[in-house]
Amino acid sequence: MMKKIAILWFVMVLAIAGCASSEVGNEREHGEKIQVTTTIGMINDIVKNIGGDHLETIGLMKSGVDPHLYKASQGDIKKLDNADMIFYNGLHLEGKMVDIFEKMAKDKPTVAVTKNIPEQELLSPADGSQGHDPHVWFNVKHWISAAETVEQELSKFDPDHSEDYQQNAEEYIKKLRELDEYVKKQISTIPEPFRVLVTAHDAFGYFGEAYGIKVMGLQGISTASEYGSKDVTELRDFLVGNKIKAVFVESSVPKKAIEAVIEGAKEKGHDVKIGGELFSDAMGEEGTEEGTYLGMVKHNVDTIVNALK
Ligand code: ZN
């Protein structure tokens, strides 16, 4: 009898302890979410998809913003200071923020989402400058690596919710795989001689390599470098010589450079049209389909295929 009471008492104590600990858990869930600050919209999109309700995210660089030239404002520094975690692209994309990331890394996880892409898969800049081409998101496979890195880092920081992060990542990566297939299929419908993508700056190197389209940019890998009249002439002659039908403007780069090429081709008797606007280093407006990574890539591919086919 005494034994039974003892067991009952023990069970009650356990139950009370259980309640208490679950209450603590609830408090945490209803209380502060993990604050994450990111740079480009494409990264913010990954973090939102994988973090779900456990996070609050702030993306510093909005639609139409050029990350190569972006300088952090005082307000941005505060958003980075207040964050629990920071995700950025790295590979010198955010060229003017490198020192800030170094400083932040002393206090909190400050993660380059590109860090796990094998170095041999990174491209050199087309203009022969040092380092690696940072525009990895245009090979969807590399962006899957970025998503995996975000999942691992979130799970490490917040192990209580790692199952959620893993499940969200799995679902998101499934969509990325489908996107990768879609891009491959669509680009292959362009007749081979016309598979040439001419843009204002060299953002599409990974895209060209992954999906089999020749890529030419007027400006180098970073918009911080100037284009010269020699670049305009070379590109013009290429367009005229190969009867390329269309060139593309970018939402985050001024259109004046590419317009000079079109004008030049016209003087040589070859009409080149603007095939449309591509999202290169920034996504579309928030709330639109192009304001997501999946929608942005799909928009680009559909625009390219429609103009070149
Ligand atoms: Zn760029």
PDB file of C-alpha atoms and ligand atoms in Angstrom:
ATOM      1  CA  MET A   1       0.000   0.000   0.000  1.00  0.00           C
ATOM      2  CA  MET A   2       2.722   2.380   1.066  1.00  0.00           C
ATOM      3  CA  LYS A   3       4.539   1.540  -2.119  1.00  0.00           C
ATOM      4  CA  LYS A   4       1.503   2.449  -4.252  1.00  0.00           C
ATOM      5  CA  ILE A   5       1.181   5.844  -2.556  1.00  0.00           C
ATOM      6  CA  ALA A   6       4.838   6.505  -3.060  1.00  0.00           C
ATOM      7  CA  ILE A   7       4.536   5.753  -6.748  1.00  0.00           C
ATOM      8  CA  LEU A   8       1.422   7.922  -7.050  1.00  0.00           C
ATOM      9  CA  TRP A   9       3.226  10.770  -5.342  1.00  0.00           C
ATOM     10  CA  PHE A  10       6.179  10.357  -7.625  1.00  0.00           C
ATOM     11  CA  VAL A  11       3.922  10.471 -10.700  1.00  0.00           C
ATOM     12  CA  MET A  12       2.261  13.654  -9.400  1.00  0.00           C
ATOM     13  CA  VAL A  13       5.586  15.341  -8.875  1.00  0.00           C
ATOM     14  CA  LEU A  14       6.570  14.411 -12.395  1.00  0.00           C
ATOM     15  CA  ALA A  15       3.306  15.767 -13.769  1.00  0.00           C
ATOM     16  CA  ILE A  16       3.746  19.090 -11.971  1.00  0.00           C
ATOM     17  CA  ALA A  17       7.323  19.359 -13.150  1.00  0.00           C
ATOM     18  CA  GLY A  18       6.105  18.572 -16.656  1.00  0.00           C
ATOM     19  CA  CYS A  19       3.537  21.388 -16.529  1.00  0.00           C
ATOM     20  CA  ALA A  20       6.074  23.847 -15.268  1.00  0.00           C
ATOM     21  CA  SER A  21       8.573  23.083 -17.990  1.00  0.00           C
ATOM     22  CA  SER A  22       5.961  23.213 -20.742  1.00  0.00           C
ATOM     23  CA  GLU A  23       4.848  26.598 -19.422  1.00  0.00           C
ATOM     24  CA  VAL A  24       8.398  27.868 -19.732  1.00  0.00           C
ATOM     25  CA  GLY A  25       8.437  26.503 -23.241  1.00  0.00           C
ATOM     26  CA  ASN A  26       5.227  28.316 -24.108  1.00  0.00           C
ATOM     27  CA  GLU A  27       6.512  31.555 -22.695  1.00  0.00           C
ATOM     28  CA  ARG A  28       9.465  31.359 -24.991  1.00  0.00           C
ATOM     29  CA  GLU A  29       7.330  30.559 -27.988  1.00  0.00           C
ATOM     30  CA  HIS A  30       4.894  33.383 -27.377  1.00  0.00           C
ATOM     31  CA  GLY A  31       7.644  35.753 -26.402  1.00  0.00           C
ATOM     32  CA  GLU A  32      10.537  36.918 -28.431  1.00  0.00           C
ATOM     33  CA  LYS A  33      11.148  35.352 -31.780  1.00  0.00           C
ATOM     34  CA  ILE A  34      14.652  34.969 -33.120  1.00  0.00           C
ATOM     35  CA  GLN A  35      15.619  38.178 -34.895  1.00  0.00           C
ATOM     36  CA  VAL A  36      17.419  37.612 -38.180  1.00  0.00           C
ATOM     37  CA  THR A  37      18.830  40.339 -40.396  1.00  0.00           C
ATOM     38  CA  THR A  38      19.800  39.560 -43.991  1.00  0.00           C
ATOM     39  CA  THR A  39      21.224  41.486 -46.944  1.00  0.00           C
ATOM     40  CA  ILE A  40      19.764  40.654 -50.388  1.00  0.00           C
ATOM     41  CA  GLY A  41      16.117  39.659 -50.810  1.00  0.00           C
ATOM     42  CA  MET A  42      16.947  36.193 -52.130  1.00  0.00           C
ATOM     43  CA  ILE A  43      18.576  35.308 -48.800  1.00  0.00           C
ATOM     44  CA  ASN A  44      15.735  36.801 -46.805  1.00  0.00           C
ATOM     45  CA  ASP A  45      13.399  34.597 -48.818  1.00  0.00           C
ATOM     46  CA  ILE A  46      15.297  31.427 -47.875  1.00  0.00           C
ATOM     47  CA  VAL A  47      15.372  32.410 -44.203  1.00  0.00           C
ATOM     48  CA  LYS A  48      11.632  33.163 -44.135  1.00  0.00           C
ATOM     49  CA  ASN A  49      10.786  29.892 -45.839  1.00  0.00           C
ATOM     50  CA  ILE A  50      12.912  27.782 -43.516  1.00  0.00           C
ATOM     51  CA  GLY A  51      12.507  29.761 -40.298  1.00  0.00           C
ATOM     52  CA  GLY A  52       8.741  30.059 -40.553  1.00  0.00           C
ATOM     53  CA  ASP A  53       7.038  31.356 -37.400  1.00  0.00           C
ATOM     54  CA  HIS A  54      10.076  30.971 -35.201  1.00  0.00           C
ATOM     55  CA  LEU A  55      11.801  34.037 -36.642  1.00  0.00           C
ATOM     56  CA  GLU A  56      11.347  37.637 -37.503  1.00  0.00           C
ATOM     57  CA  THR A  57      13.452  38.689 -40.461  1.00  0.00           C
ATOM     58  CA  ILE A  58      14.602  42.044 -41.729  1.00  0.00           C
ATOM     59  CA  GLY A  59      16.046  42.287 -45.239  1.00  0.00           C
ATOM     60  CA  LEU A  60      18.273  45.325 -45.664  1.00  0.00           C
ATOM     61  CA  MET A  61      18.308  45.532 -49.470  1.00  0.00           C
ATOM     62  CA  LYS A  62      14.926  46.073 -51.058  1.00  0.00           C
ATOM     63  CA  SER A  63      13.734  45.729 -54.635  1.00  0.00           C
ATOM     64  CA  GLY A  64      15.888  47.539 -57.215  1.00  0.00           C
ATOM     65  CA  VAL A  65      18.855  47.966 -54.857  1.00  0.00           C
ATOM     66  CA  ASP A  66      22.379  47.201 -56.081  1.00  0.00           C
ATOM     67  CA  PRO A  67      24.286  45.177 -53.449  1.00  0.00           C
ATOM     68  CA  HIS A  68      27.737  45.888 -54.931  1.00  0.00           C
ATOM     69  CA  LEU A  69      27.423  49.588 -54.150  1.00  0.00           C
ATOM     70  CA  TYR A  70      25.301  49.296 -51.035  1.00  0.00           C
ATOM     71  CA  LYS A  71      26.579  51.110 -47.955  1.00  0.00           C
ATOM     72  CA  ALA A  72      25.027  50.347 -44.597  1.00  0.00           C
ATOM     73  CA  SER A  73      23.188  53.314 -43.078  1.00  0.00           C
ATOM     74  CA  GLN A  74      23.117  54.021 -39.330  1.00  0.00           C
ATOM     75  CA  GLY A  75      19.676  52.410 -39.302  1.00  0.00           C
ATOM     76  CA  ASP A  76      21.091  49.290 -40.951  1.00  0.00           C
ATOM     77  CA  ILE A  77      23.892  49.033 -38.398  1.00  0.00           C
ATOM     78  CA  LYS A  78      21.249  49.121 -35.682  1.00  0.00           C
ATOM     79  CA  LYS A  79      19.305  46.328 -37.411  1.00  0.00           C
ATOM     80  CA  LEU A  80      22.490  44.267 -37.575  1.00  0.00           C
ATOM     81  CA  ASP A  81      23.341  45.104 -33.954  1.00  0.00           C
ATOM     82  CA  ASN A  82      19.893  44.096 -32.719  1.00  0.00           C
ATOM     83  CA  ALA A  83      19.838  40.812 -34.638  1.00  0.00           C
ATOM     84  CA  ASP A  84      20.413  37.405 -33.033  1.00  0.00           C
ATOM     85  CA  MET A  85      21.795  36.102 -36.336  1.00  0.00           C
ATOM     86  CA  ILE A  86      22.932  37.604 -39.636  1.00  0.00           C
ATOM     87  CA  PHE A  87      22.895  35.939 -43.061  1.00  0.00           C
ATOM     88  CA  TYR A  88      24.684  37.494 -46.040  1.00  0.00           C
ATOM     89  CA  ASN A  89      25.870  36.285 -49.448  1.00  0.00           C
ATOM     90  CA  GLY A  90      29.622  36.699 -49.156  1.00  0.00           C
ATOM     91  CA  LEU A  91      32.110  36.243 -52.045  1.00  0.00           C
ATOM     92  CA  HIS A  92      32.393  40.009 -51.849  1.00  0.00           C
ATOM     93  CA  LEU A  93      28.899  40.671 -53.194  1.00  0.00           C
ATOM     94  CA  GLU A  94      28.258  43.131 -50.384  1.00  0.00           C
ATOM     95  CA  GLY A  95      31.618  44.738 -51.109  1.00  0.00           C
ATOM     96  CA  LYS A  96      31.164  47.782 -48.888  1.00  0.00           C
ATOM     97  CA  MET A  97      29.980  45.831 -45.838  1.00  0.00           C
ATOM     98  CA  VAL A  98      32.852  43.399 -45.318  1.00  0.00           C
ATOM     99  CA  ASP A  99      34.236  45.207 -42.238  1.00  0.00           C
ATOM    100  CA  ILE A 100      30.812  45.357 -40.628  1.00  0.00           C
ATOM    101  CA  PHE A 101      30.310  41.598 -40.998  1.00  0.00           C
ATOM    102  CA  GLU A 102      33.716  40.956 -39.460  1.00  0.00           C
ATOM    103  CA  LYS A 103      32.783  43.078 -36.472  1.00  0.00           C
ATOM    104  CA  MET A 104      29.345  41.486 -36.069  1.00  0.00           C
ATOM    105  CA  ALA A 105      30.816  37.990 -36.262  1.00  0.00           C
ATOM    106  CA  LYS A 106      32.471  38.574 -32.873  1.00  0.00           C
ATOM    107  CA  ASP A 107      29.062  38.837 -31.160  1.00  0.00           C
ATOM    108  CA  LYS A 108      26.697  36.572 -33.050  1.00  0.00           C
ATOM    109  CA  PRO A 109      26.427  33.995 -35.824  1.00  0.00           C
ATOM    110  CA  THR A 110      27.191  35.977 -38.978  1.00  0.00           C
ATOM    111  CA  VAL A 111      26.921  33.529 -41.821  1.00  0.00           C
ATOM    112  CA  ALA A 112      27.816  33.715 -45.506  1.00  0.00           C
ATOM    113  CA  VAL A 113      25.188  31.460 -47.107  1.00  0.00           C
ATOM    114  CA  THR A 114      27.653  30.563 -49.877  1.00  0.00           C
ATOM    115  CA  LYS A 115      30.241  29.112 -47.472  1.00  0.00           C
ATOM    116  CA  ASN A 116      29.511  25.446 -48.234  1.00  0.00           C
ATOM    117  CA  ILE A 117      29.602  25.676 -52.031  1.00  0.00           C
ATOM    118  CA  PRO A 118      32.747  23.759 -53.025  1.00  0.00           C
ATOM    119  CA  GLU A 119      35.431  26.161 -54.159  1.00  0.00           C
ATOM    120  CA  GLN A 120      36.029  24.335 -57.433  1.00  0.00           C
ATOM    121  CA  GLU A 121      32.405  25.068 -58.371  1.00  0.00           C
ATOM    122  CA  LEU A 122      32.831  28.812 -57.972  1.00  0.00           C
ATOM    123  CA  LEU A 123      33.485  30.789 -61.137  1.00  0.00           C
ATOM    124  CA  SER A 124      36.207  33.346 -61.655  1.00  0.00           C
ATOM    125  CA  PRO A 125      35.032  36.799 -62.662  1.00  0.00           C
ATOM    126  CA  ALA A 126      34.784  37.119 -66.459  1.00  0.00           C
ATOM    127  CA  ASP A 127      36.791  40.351 -66.346  1.00  0.00           C
ATOM    128  CA  GLY A 128      39.837  38.600 -64.879  1.00  0.00           C
ATOM    129  CA  SER A 129      39.631  40.420 -61.548  1.00  0.00           C
ATOM    130  CA  GLN A 130      40.428  38.610 -58.314  1.00  0.00           C
ATOM    131  CA  GLY A 131      38.165  36.486 -56.184  1.00  0.00           C
ATOM    132  CA  HIS A 132      35.025  34.633 -57.234  1.00  0.00           C
ATOM    133  CA  ASP A 133      31.883  35.585 -59.079  1.00  0.00           C
ATOM    134  CA  PRO A 134      29.358  36.169 -56.253  1.00  0.00           C
ATOM    135  CA  HIS A 135      26.123  35.701 -58.272  1.00  0.00           C
ATOM    136  CA  VAL A 136      25.699  32.046 -57.282  1.00  0.00           C
ATOM    137  CA  TRP A 137      21.892  32.192 -56.910  1.00  0.00           C
ATOM    138  CA  PHE A 138      21.489  31.840 -60.679  1.00  0.00           C
ATOM    139  CA  ASN A 139      22.582  28.247 -60.514  1.00  0.00           C
ATOM    140  CA  VAL A 140      19.634  26.883 -58.560  1.00  0.00           C
ATOM    141  CA  LYS A 141      21.832  23.998 -57.325  1.00  0.00           C
ATOM    142  CA  HIS A 142      24.071  26.490 -55.535  1.00  0.00           C
ATOM    143  CA  TRP A 143      21.020  28.116 -53.989  1.00  0.00           C
ATOM    144  CA  ILE A 144      19.998  24.704 -52.662  1.00  0.00           C
ATOM    145  CA  SER A 145      23.378  24.634 -50.917  1.00  0.00           C
ATOM    146  CA  ALA A 146      22.615  28.086 -49.486  1.00  0.00           C
ATOM    147  CA  ALA A 147      19.247  26.817 -48.205  1.00  0.00           C
ATOM    148  CA  GLU A 148      20.938  23.828 -46.570  1.00  0.00           C
ATOM    149  CA  THR A 149      23.425  26.139 -44.892  1.00  0.00           C
ATOM    150  CA  VAL A 150      20.615  28.313 -43.525  1.00  0.00           C
ATOM    151  CA  GLU A 151      18.831  25.227 -42.155  1.00  0.00           C
ATOM    152  CA  GLN A 152      21.988  23.951 -40.454  1.00  0.00           C
ATOM    153  CA  GLU A 153      22.741  27.304 -38.865  1.00  0.00           C
ATOM    154  CA  LEU A 154      19.178  27.825 -37.624  1.00  0.00           C
ATOM    155  CA  SER A 155      19.099  24.306 -36.183  1.00  0.00           C
ATOM    156  CA  LYS A 156      22.409  24.902 -34.427  1.00  0.00           C
ATOM    157  CA  PHE A 157      21.264  28.222 -32.963  1.00  0.00           C
ATOM    158  CA  ASP A 158      17.799  27.006 -31.984  1.00  0.00           C
ATOM    159  CA  PRO A 159      17.958  23.204 -31.560  1.00  0.00           C
ATOM    160  CA  ASP A 160      14.476  23.103 -29.946  1.00  0.00           C
ATOM    161  CA  HIS A 161      12.952  23.753 -33.349  1.00  0.00           C
ATOM    162  CA  SER A 162      15.417  21.925 -35.544  1.00  0.00           C
ATOM    163  CA  GLU A 163      12.762  19.451 -36.681  1.00  0.00           C
ATOM    164  CA  ASP A 164      10.649  22.308 -38.019  1.00  0.00           C
ATOM    165  CA  TYR A 165      13.627  23.842 -39.786  1.00  0.00           C
ATOM    166  CA  GLN A 166      14.525  20.527 -41.361  1.00  0.00           C
ATOM    167  CA  GLN A 167      11.001  19.913 -42.554  1.00  0.00           C
ATOM    168  CA  ASN A 168      10.613  23.426 -43.956  1.00  0.00           C
ATOM    169  CA  ALA A 169      13.966  23.121 -45.700  1.00  0.00           C
ATOM    170  CA  GLU A 170      12.962  19.816 -47.231  1.00  0.00           C
ATOM    171  CA  GLU A 171       9.778  21.328 -48.648  1.00  0.00           C
ATOM    172  CA  TYR A 172      11.547  24.425 -49.944  1.00  0.00           C
ATOM    173  CA  ILE A 173      14.391  22.480 -51.519  1.00  0.00           C
ATOM    174  CA  LYS A 174      11.861  20.280 -53.313  1.00  0.00           C
ATOM    175  CA  LYS A 175      10.507  23.435 -54.976  1.00  0.00           C
ATOM    176  CA  LEU A 176      14.041  24.532 -55.850  1.00  0.00           C
ATOM    177  CA  ARG A 177      14.718  21.177 -57.519  1.00  0.00           C
ATOM    178  CA  GLU A 178      11.580  21.566 -59.606  1.00  0.00           C
ATOM    179  CA  LEU A 179      12.677  25.088 -60.533  1.00  0.00           C
ATOM    180  CA  ASP A 180      16.088  23.789 -61.627  1.00  0.00           C
ATOM    181  CA  GLU A 181      14.385  21.293 -63.948  1.00  0.00           C
ATOM    182  CA  TYR A 182      12.065  23.998 -65.295  1.00  0.00           C
ATOM    183  CA  VAL A 183      14.956  26.310 -66.187  1.00  0.00           C
ATOM    184  CA  LYS A 184      16.848  23.534 -67.952  1.00  0.00           C
ATOM    185  CA  LYS A 185      13.823  22.530 -70.000  1.00  0.00           C
ATOM    186  CA  GLN A 186      12.865  26.081 -70.972  1.00  0.00           C
ATOM    187  CA  ILE A 187      16.336  27.230 -72.043  1.00  0.00           C
ATOM    188  CA  SER A 188      16.730  24.145 -74.219  1.00  0.00           C
ATOM    189  CA  THR A 189      13.755  25.321 -76.309  1.00  0.00           C
ATOM    190  CA  ILE A 190      15.774  28.306 -77.652  1.00  0.00           C
ATOM    191  CA  PRO A 191      17.470  27.420 -80.978  1.00  0.00           C
ATOM    192  CA  GLU A 192      21.169  26.956 -80.246  1.00  0.00           C
ATOM    193  CA  PRO A 193      22.657  29.866 -82.255  1.00  0.00           C
ATOM    194  CA  PHE A 194      20.346  32.272 -80.407  1.00  0.00           C
ATOM    195  CA  ARG A 195      21.227  31.024 -76.950  1.00  0.00           C
ATOM    196  CA  VAL A 196      23.030  34.235 -76.052  1.00  0.00           C
ATOM    197  CA  LEU A 197      22.137  36.347 -73.059  1.00  0.00           C
ATOM    198  CA  VAL A 198      23.366  39.944 -73.251  1.00  0.00           C
ATOM    199  CA  THR A 199      22.892  42.029 -70.116  1.00  0.00           C
ATOM    200  CA  ALA A 200      24.240  45.199 -68.536  1.00  0.00           C
ATOM    201  CA  HIS A 201      26.534  43.533 -66.010  1.00  0.00           C
ATOM    202  CA  ASP A 202      27.983  40.073 -65.610  1.00  0.00           C
ATOM    203  CA  ALA A 203      25.453  38.646 -63.167  1.00  0.00           C
ATOM    204  CA  PHE A 204      24.515  35.574 -65.181  1.00  0.00           C
ATOM    205  CA  GLY A 205      27.766  33.591 -65.383  1.00  0.00           C
ATOM    206  CA  TYR A 206      26.464  30.753 -63.182  1.00  0.00           C
ATOM    207  CA  PHE A 207      23.177  30.778 -65.059  1.00  0.00           C
ATOM    208  CA  GLY A 208      24.971  30.401 -68.397  1.00  0.00           C
ATOM    209  CA  GLU A 209      27.188  27.628 -67.131  1.00  0.00           C
ATOM    210  CA  ALA A 210      24.400  25.646 -65.493  1.00  0.00           C
ATOM    211  CA  TYR A 211      21.809  25.938 -68.244  1.00  0.00           C
ATOM    212  CA  GLY A 212      23.849  26.132 -71.443  1.00  0.00           C
ATOM    213  CA  ILE A 213      23.453  29.712 -72.636  1.00  0.00           C
ATOM    214  CA  LYS A 214      26.303  32.024 -73.626  1.00  0.00           C
ATOM    215  CA  VAL A 215      26.405  35.076 -71.398  1.00  0.00           C
ATOM    216  CA  MET A 216      27.805  38.506 -72.205  1.00  0.00           C
ATOM    217  CA  GLY A 217      27.748  41.531 -69.930  1.00  0.00           C
ATOM    218  CA  LEU A 218      28.731  45.071 -70.684  1.00  0.00           C
ATOM    219  CA  GLN A 219      30.047  45.790 -67.251  1.00  0.00           C
ATOM    220  CA  GLY A 220      32.218  43.510 -65.184  1.00  0.00           C
ATOM    221  CA  ILE A 221      31.172  41.283 -62.361  1.00  0.00           C
ATOM    222  CA  SER A 222      30.562  44.257 -60.088  1.00  0.00           C
ATOM    223  CA  THR A 223      28.685  47.383 -61.094  1.00  0.00           C
ATOM    224  CA  ALA A 224      31.429  49.281 -59.255  1.00  0.00           C
ATOM    225  CA  SER A 225      33.621  48.964 -62.368  1.00  0.00           C
ATOM    226  CA  GLU A 226      33.039  51.318 -65.289  1.00  0.00           C
ATOM    227  CA  TYR A 227      32.320  50.188 -68.821  1.00  0.00           C
ATOM    228  CA  GLY A 228      34.240  51.768 -71.679  1.00  0.00           C
ATOM    229  CA  SER A 229      33.497  52.639 -75.289  1.00  0.00           C
ATOM    230  CA  LYS A 230      35.551  49.580 -76.322  1.00  0.00           C
ATOM    231  CA  ASP A 231      33.111  47.312 -74.483  1.00  0.00           C
ATOM    232  CA  VAL A 232      30.174  48.965 -76.226  1.00  0.00           C
ATOM    233  CA  THR A 233      31.782  48.516 -79.665  1.00  0.00           C
ATOM    234  CA  GLU A 234      32.682  44.867 -79.071  1.00  0.00           C
ATOM    235  CA  LEU A 235      29.260  43.972 -77.845  1.00  0.00           C
ATOM    236  CA  ARG A 236      27.626  45.881 -80.716  1.00  0.00           C
ATOM    237  CA  ASP A 237      29.707  44.002 -83.297  1.00  0.00           C
ATOM    238  CA  PHE A 238      28.850  40.697 -81.688  1.00  0.00           C
ATOM    239  CA  LEU A 239      25.116  41.427 -81.809  1.00  0.00           C
ATOM    240  CA  VAL A 240      25.264  42.588 -85.429  1.00  0.00           C
ATOM    241  CA  GLY A 241      27.471  39.671 -86.526  1.00  0.00           C
ATOM    242  CA  ASN A 242      25.341  37.008 -84.874  1.00  0.00           C
ATOM    243  CA  LYS A 243      21.960  38.598 -85.591  1.00  0.00           C
ATOM    244  CA  ILE A 244      21.001  38.424 -81.931  1.00  0.00           C
ATOM    245  CA  LYS A 245      17.425  39.603 -81.557  1.00  0.00           C
ATOM    246  CA  ALA A 246      17.320  40.955 -78.046  1.00  0.00           C
ATOM    247  CA  VAL A 247      19.297  42.218 -75.084  1.00  0.00           C
ATOM    248  CA  PHE A 248      18.089  42.574 -71.520  1.00  0.00           C
ATOM    249  CA  VAL A 249      18.031  45.297 -68.908  1.00  0.00           C
ATOM    250  CA  GLU A 250      18.345  44.668 -65.187  1.00  0.00           C
ATOM    251  CA  SER A 251      16.138  46.036 -62.443  1.00  0.00           C
ATOM    252  CA  SER A 252      19.072  47.047 -60.242  1.00  0.00           C
ATOM    253  CA  VAL A 253      21.385  48.522 -62.928  1.00  0.00           C
ATOM    254  CA  PRO A 254      20.852  51.799 -64.875  1.00  0.00           C
ATOM    255  CA  LYS A 255      19.700  51.184 -68.457  1.00  0.00           C
ATOM    256  CA  LYS A 256      21.916  53.761 -70.133  1.00  0.00           C
ATOM    257  CA  ALA A 257      24.818  51.372 -70.822  1.00  0.00           C
ATOM    258  CA  ILE A 258      22.792  48.767 -72.645  1.00  0.00           C
ATOM    259  CA  GLU A 259      20.899  51.468 -74.559  1.00  0.00           C
ATOM    260  CA  ALA A 260      24.215  52.672 -76.007  1.00  0.00           C
ATOM    261  CA  VAL A 261      24.777  49.187 -77.443  1.00  0.00           C
ATOM    262  CA  ILE A 262      21.309  49.062 -78.991  1.00  0.00           C
ATOM    263  CA  GLU A 263      21.842  52.498 -80.546  1.00  0.00           C
ATOM    264  CA  GLY A 264      25.201  51.359 -81.953  1.00  0.00           C
ATOM    265  CA  ALA A 265      23.684  48.246 -83.533  1.00  0.00           C
ATOM    266  CA  LYS A 266      20.937  50.339 -85.080  1.00  0.00           C
ATOM    267  CA  GLU A 267      23.534  52.574 -86.756  1.00  0.00           C
ATOM    268  CA  LYS A 268      24.994  49.403 -88.279  1.00  0.00           C
ATOM    269  CA  GLY A 269      21.593  48.450 -89.645  1.00  0.00           C
ATOM    270  CA  HIS A 270      20.675  45.748 -87.114  1.00  0.00           C
ATOM    271  CA  ASP A 271      17.638  46.196 -84.913  1.00  0.00           C
ATOM    272  CA  VAL A 272      18.038  44.818 -81.438  1.00  0.00           C
ATOM    273  CA  LYS A 273      15.121  45.081 -79.077  1.00  0.00           C
ATOM    274  CA  ILE A 274      15.062  45.151 -75.321  1.00  0.00           C
ATOM    275  CA  GLY A 275      13.853  41.653 -74.513  1.00  0.00           C
ATOM    276  CA  GLY A 276      12.614  42.704 -71.105  1.00  0.00           C
ATOM    277  CA  GLU A 277      13.774  43.439 -67.609  1.00  0.00           C
ATOM    278  CA  LEU A 278      15.578  40.747 -65.666  1.00  0.00           C
ATOM    279  CA  PHE A 279      16.000  40.588 -61.940  1.00  0.00           C
ATOM    280  CA  SER A 280      19.682  40.098 -61.349  1.00  0.00           C
ATOM    281  CA  ASP A 281      20.944  41.271 -57.952  1.00  0.00           C
ATOM    282  CA  ALA A 282      17.588  42.219 -56.448  1.00  0.00           C
ATOM    283  CA  MET A 283      14.148  40.643 -56.520  1.00  0.00           C
ATOM    284  CA  GLY A 284      10.858  42.290 -57.520  1.00  0.00           C
ATOM    285  CA  GLU A 285       8.573  44.262 -55.206  1.00  0.00           C
ATOM    286  CA  GLU A 286       7.493  42.600 -52.001  1.00  0.00           C
ATOM    287  CA  GLY A 287       4.119  40.914 -52.332  1.00  0.00           C
ATOM    288  CA  THR A 288       4.489  40.184 -56.061  1.00  0.00           C
ATOM    289  CA  GLU A 289       5.474  36.817 -57.514  1.00  0.00           C
ATOM    290  CA  GLU A 290       8.811  38.286 -58.630  1.00  0.00           C
ATOM    291  CA  GLY A 291       9.367  39.328 -55.029  1.00  0.00           C
ATOM    292  CA  THR A 292      10.246  35.715 -54.243  1.00  0.00           C
ATOM    293  CA  TYR A 293      13.296  33.781 -55.399  1.00  0.00           C
ATOM    294  CA  LEU A 294      11.198  31.151 -57.184  1.00  0.00           C
ATOM    295  CA  GLY A 295       9.152  33.816 -58.979  1.00  0.00           C
ATOM    296  CA  MET A 296      12.182  35.904 -59.847  1.00  0.00           C
ATOM    297  CA  VAL A 297      14.011  33.047 -61.561  1.00  0.00           C
ATOM    298  CA  LYS A 298      10.861  31.952 -63.360  1.00  0.00           C
ATOM    299  CA  HIS A 299      10.244  35.510 -64.580  1.00  0.00           C
ATOM    300  CA  ASN A 300      13.805  35.732 -65.895  1.00  0.00           C
ATOM    301  CA  VAL A 301      13.636  32.425 -67.724  1.00  0.00           C
ATOM    302  CA  ASP A 302      10.249  33.139 -69.298  1.00  0.00           C
ATOM    303  CA  THR A 303      11.415  36.610 -70.381  1.00  0.00           C
ATOM    304  CA  ILE A 304      14.637  35.245 -71.913  1.00  0.00           C
ATOM    305  CA  VAL A 305      12.896  32.404 -73.742  1.00  0.00           C
ATOM    306  CA  ASN A 306      10.119  34.637 -75.121  1.00  0.00           C
ATOM    307  CA  ALA A 307      12.585  37.176 -76.515  1.00  0.00           C
ATOM    308  CA  LEU A 308      15.201  34.835 -77.989  1.00  0.00           C
ATOM    309  CA  LYS A 309      13.141  31.974 -79.371  1.00  0.00           C
TER     310      LYS A 309
HETATM  311 ZN    ZN B   1      25.926  41.896 -59.571  1.00  0.00          ZN
END
